[in-house]
Amino acid sequence: MKFLAITLIAHHPDPVTGVRKPTHDRFREVLDNAVLAEELGFDGFGVGERHERPFISSYPTVVLSHVAALTKRIRLFTAVTTLSLLDPVRAYEDYATLDHLSDGRLDLIIGKGNGAAQRELFQVTPEDQWDRNAESYEVFRQIWRQDKVTADTRFRPALTDAEVWPRPYQRPIRVWHGSATSKESVDLAARYGDPLFSANVTNPLKPYAELIRYYRERWEHYGHDPARIAVGAGTAGVHVAPTSQQALAAYRPIFEANLAHFRQAGLPVVFETLEDFVARSSALIGSPQQVIEKVQRYHEEFGHTVLHLHADAGGLPDASHRASLELFQSQVAPVLRREIPDPPFVWGPVLPTQPLTQESVHV
C-alpha cells in the first residue's frame, strides 16, 4: 500500500484557538509539511484546487513546483485538478511544465470540483459541469498523447492541427479520477482505464463502497483487465497516539469546534459525537492497532491500494501532529505495506522506455 499526505490549503481560523495565520505563513506551512512528508517516508504529497473561501489553493501547479524544488523523491499529486473550470489547453501547458520541473514525479487527480461560489466565478452551471469535465479531460488527454490535435469542442474554441508546447516528460502522465457522490466520474475513469480515487471523507462507508463497486463493473464492461484496477481512498481525519484514550482526548477539542462551526453555518451534521465520528467515518483516530484494523476493514470493502492522510495539523499542536505522523509511519504503515498490495503499476515516472501498461495504451 502507498500513502499520500494531502492538503486543500484551507485558510480558516484554528478551530481551537480561533486564530488565523497570515496567508504567507500558511503557504510556508504547506511547504514545511511537504518536506516533512518526504522525510517521514510518505509516497506522495497532494495539493488541492479550490477557487472559493476559505481555500487558498487556486493554483496548485505553482505550489507543487515549489515543492518539487524542495524535495527529491516524493511523488506530487493534485487533489483535485478541477478540469470542469479550466481550459484544457492551458491546463496541459501548466502541468506539462511541472512534469518536466519535477522530473516526472507528477500524478493528477481530476474532478469537476465542488462549491457553488467557484462555479459562479467561472460561469459553470450544475447542468453542464459534468459535460465540461469530460470534454476538458478528453482534450487534455489527447494533447498529452499527440503532437497535433484536432478537437470539435463545445466549451472552448475548436482545435485544428493545434500544437501545444512543451511536449511532456511522462508519456503519458497517470491521471486518477476523483469520486465523491456521482457515477459520472466513475464511468469516465472506467471508460479510459484510469485509476479511481474515492473522496471517502464526508459520509460513512456505504455510498463510497457502492461507487467503487460500480467502477469495477464499468471497468469490465469497457473490456479492461480487472488485475489492472487501482483505487485510492481518503480519510476524514488522522491522529495516532500510543493509546486510544490519548488519541480521543487530543482530538476531542478539534471535533467539537468543527461541529460547532457546522451547526453555526447551517451545514449538515453527519456525525453528532466524536465517538460516532471515529466509529463510522473514515477518520483514523486511535492507537496504532486500531488504525491498522480500520484501514484493513475499509480495504475489504474498497480494495484500495493507496491511502491519503491529512498533511495539515488541523488544530492539533504541530508537535502532536508530527508525533502522530511519525507513529503512523513507524507502527502502522509497515504493517499495511506488508499486508495490502501496491497499485499494479510502477510508482514512478511513466516513460516510453517502460513496458506499456493499461493506462498508456488507451488513446
XYZ file of C-alpha atoms in Angstrom, residues 3-133:
131
model
C 0.466 6.617 1.411
C -0.109 10.251 0.474
C -0.236 13.377 2.612
C -2.740 15.834 1.146
C -3.781 19.436 1.772
C -6.535 21.599 0.299
C -4.781 24.618 1.861
C -7.808 25.675 3.835
C -7.159 29.083 5.382
C -9.591 29.475 8.233
C -9.093 30.257 11.909
C -7.647 27.483 14.054
C -10.705 25.501 15.253
C -9.473 25.558 18.855
C -7.744 28.941 19.286
C -9.742 30.928 16.721
C -6.528 32.498 15.375
C -5.999 32.688 11.612
C -2.396 32.564 10.412
C -1.191 35.161 7.899
C -1.504 33.925 4.314
C 2.273 33.914 3.876
C 2.706 31.733 6.963
C 0.010 29.326 5.768
C 1.840 28.772 2.482
C 5.126 28.256 4.314
C 3.373 25.674 6.485
C 2.310 23.764 3.359
C 5.903 23.674 2.104
C 7.190 22.560 5.501
C 4.576 19.789 5.579
C 5.651 18.581 2.132
C 9.278 18.349 3.231
C 8.184 16.564 6.405
C 6.103 14.096 4.387
C 9.151 13.144 2.335
C 11.319 12.960 5.464
C 8.855 10.597 7.171
C 8.587 8.280 4.165
C 5.265 9.179 2.570
C 4.970 8.116 -1.063
C 3.166 11.231 -2.308
C 2.179 14.783 -1.409
C -1.014 16.296 -2.809
C -2.348 19.839 -3.177
C -5.993 20.514 -3.916
C -7.514 23.128 -6.199
C -10.358 25.324 -4.954
C -11.451 28.783 -6.009
C -13.518 29.919 -3.044
C -13.323 30.805 0.626
C -11.691 29.527 2.838
C -9.223 27.850 0.457
C -6.098 29.448 -0.995
C -5.235 26.544 -3.293
C -6.270 28.232 -6.546
C -3.004 27.438 -8.348
C -1.651 24.026 -7.314
C 0.902 23.985 -10.144
C 2.737 26.911 -8.528
C 2.697 25.312 -5.083
C 3.746 21.909 -6.408
C 6.561 23.475 -8.448
C 7.977 24.886 -5.219
C 7.501 21.530 -3.504
C 9.326 19.861 -6.408
C 12.298 22.160 -5.818
C 12.399 21.319 -2.100
C 12.073 17.538 -2.441
C 13.755 14.754 -4.379
C 11.786 11.522 -4.066
C 8.156 12.031 -3.167
C 5.540 11.969 -5.950
C 3.404 15.056 -6.414
C -0.380 14.879 -6.708
C -3.195 17.288 -7.456
C -6.216 16.727 -5.260
C -8.112 17.562 -7.390
C -7.493 19.436 -10.638
C -10.893 20.983 -11.397
C -10.999 20.405 -15.141
C -14.639 21.495 -15.388
C -13.439 25.059 -14.643
C -10.267 25.097 -16.740
C -9.266 25.488 -20.361
C -7.715 22.080 -21.112
C -5.057 23.644 -23.350
C -3.797 25.927 -20.602
C -4.123 23.139 -18.023
C -1.958 20.926 -20.225
C 0.695 23.667 -20.602
C 0.859 24.185 -16.846
C 1.083 20.520 -15.932
C 3.457 19.537 -18.741
C 5.808 22.256 -17.472
C 5.507 20.989 -13.893
C 6.046 17.453 -15.155
C 9.472 18.459 -16.508
C 10.425 20.532 -13.471
C 9.631 17.603 -11.156
C 11.484 15.010 -13.295
C 8.252 13.140 -13.947
C 7.119 12.924 -10.313
C 3.621 14.221 -11.130
C 0.297 12.369 -10.909
C -3.016 14.122 -11.493
C -6.281 13.535 -9.685
C -9.008 15.287 -11.680
C -12.628 16.125 -10.929
C -15.414 18.579 -11.585
C -14.815 20.323 -8.258
C -17.271 21.276 -5.520
C -18.794 24.536 -4.401
C -21.328 26.967 -5.846
C -19.068 30.015 -5.437
C -16.355 28.703 -7.726
C -18.939 27.571 -10.286
C -20.326 31.101 -10.365
C -16.828 32.573 -10.599
C -16.149 30.561 -13.758
C -19.751 30.690 -15.058
C -20.204 26.940 -14.920
C -23.677 25.577 -14.178
C -24.648 22.409 -12.303
C -26.235 21.207 -15.544
C -23.076 21.448 -17.657
C -20.242 20.826 -15.187
C -20.027 17.084 -15.864
C -20.006 17.637 -19.628
C -17.298 20.272 -19.179
C -15.238 17.931 -17.032
